[in-house]
């Protein structure tokens, strides 16, 4: 289940044979006069029924949130609009760390496009799943980084729902998850994430930060160098130019000045991450210079 928009229409993607799809189709056929059923979709072209479109988008949006929270089994089902709004608020509170409060929410952006036609896309369970790779990087015994290889709204929203207040920061497609001070183990949520695998039409593929067999024979210097590459999230065989580009990107994101208006714990994490990023780049740069000099 997914809701997106483009310059031509708002698309509500629902799975064939589900109760939610039946309800949406029933509502559309009952309240919209200009609806057209195709083989795998239903088009709503009513231009003068924006209020009804707003209702349909709003209701479907919160229904998909309810479906996601039931799959995590961590939050109560929203049975009233007020509870759904509370859930939406809790998700928005864990939005990207550099996001301004004045920026519109995901739902607000969808409603701004409700003047467009609505396309209800009916997908089959056998349809090709969209695959999103998640890199799991252990930074300490009570902290992990989750990095999405590419942006995906469903995956990001699911991670926010699953980990909630355990998310220290979210920047771009990276989540820092912490367990310190919580009674429930962070690792229980991590295992729930890994066991989920498929969320609606998104298949999660996990890549773990783990030693290769050959790393057993590395010297301490070689091992620490590989850790630096991992800190910058670049491959060991990347060029210095590619490493520098990634370093500049991360340094801009995690510069301590970006956390001045945040709580002390978040400020501390930004400072620590910035130091690690700077140290990692300096170490890699020196190692490559030494390799060229001795070649």
PDB file of C-alpha atoms in Angstrom, residues 22 41 49 73 79 90 100-101 109 152 160 231 252 260 266 277 285-286:
ATOM      1  CA  UNK A  22     -12.756  -3.157  -1.361  1.00  0.00           C
ATOM      2  CA  UNK A  41      -6.861   0.536 -11.935  1.00  0.00           C
ATOM      3  CA  UNK A  49     -15.366  17.002  -5.786  1.00  0.00           C
ATOM      4  CA  UNK A  73       2.878  -4.909  16.734  1.00  0.00           C
ATOM      5  CA  UNK A  79      -9.707   3.436  15.891  1.00  0.00           C
ATOM      6  CA  UNK A  90       4.718  10.804  16.554  1.00  0.00           C
ATOM      7  CA  UNK A 100      12.336  22.653   9.426  1.00  0.00           C
ATOM      8  CA  UNK A 101       9.045  22.784  11.331  1.00  0.00           C
ATOM      9  CA  UNK A 109       1.747  17.538   0.286  1.00  0.00           C
ATOM     10  CA  UNK A 152      12.016   4.993  -0.140  1.00  0.00           C
ATOM     11  CA  UNK A 160      10.223   5.493  12.196  1.00  0.00           C
ATOM     12  CA  UNK A 231      32.708   5.163   8.632  1.00  0.00           C
ATOM     13  CA  UNK A 252      28.120  19.198   5.761  1.00  0.00           C
ATOM     14  CA  UNK A 260      22.891  23.885  17.947  1.00  0.00           C
ATOM     15  CA  UNK A 266      21.942  14.985  19.798  1.00  0.00           C
ATOM     16  CA  UNK A 277      34.257  11.455   9.726  1.00  0.00           C
ATOM     17  CA  UNK A 285      44.110  10.342   2.513  1.00  0.00           C
ATOM     18  CA  UNK A 286      47.412   9.707   4.320  1.00  0.00           C
TER      19      UNK A 286
END
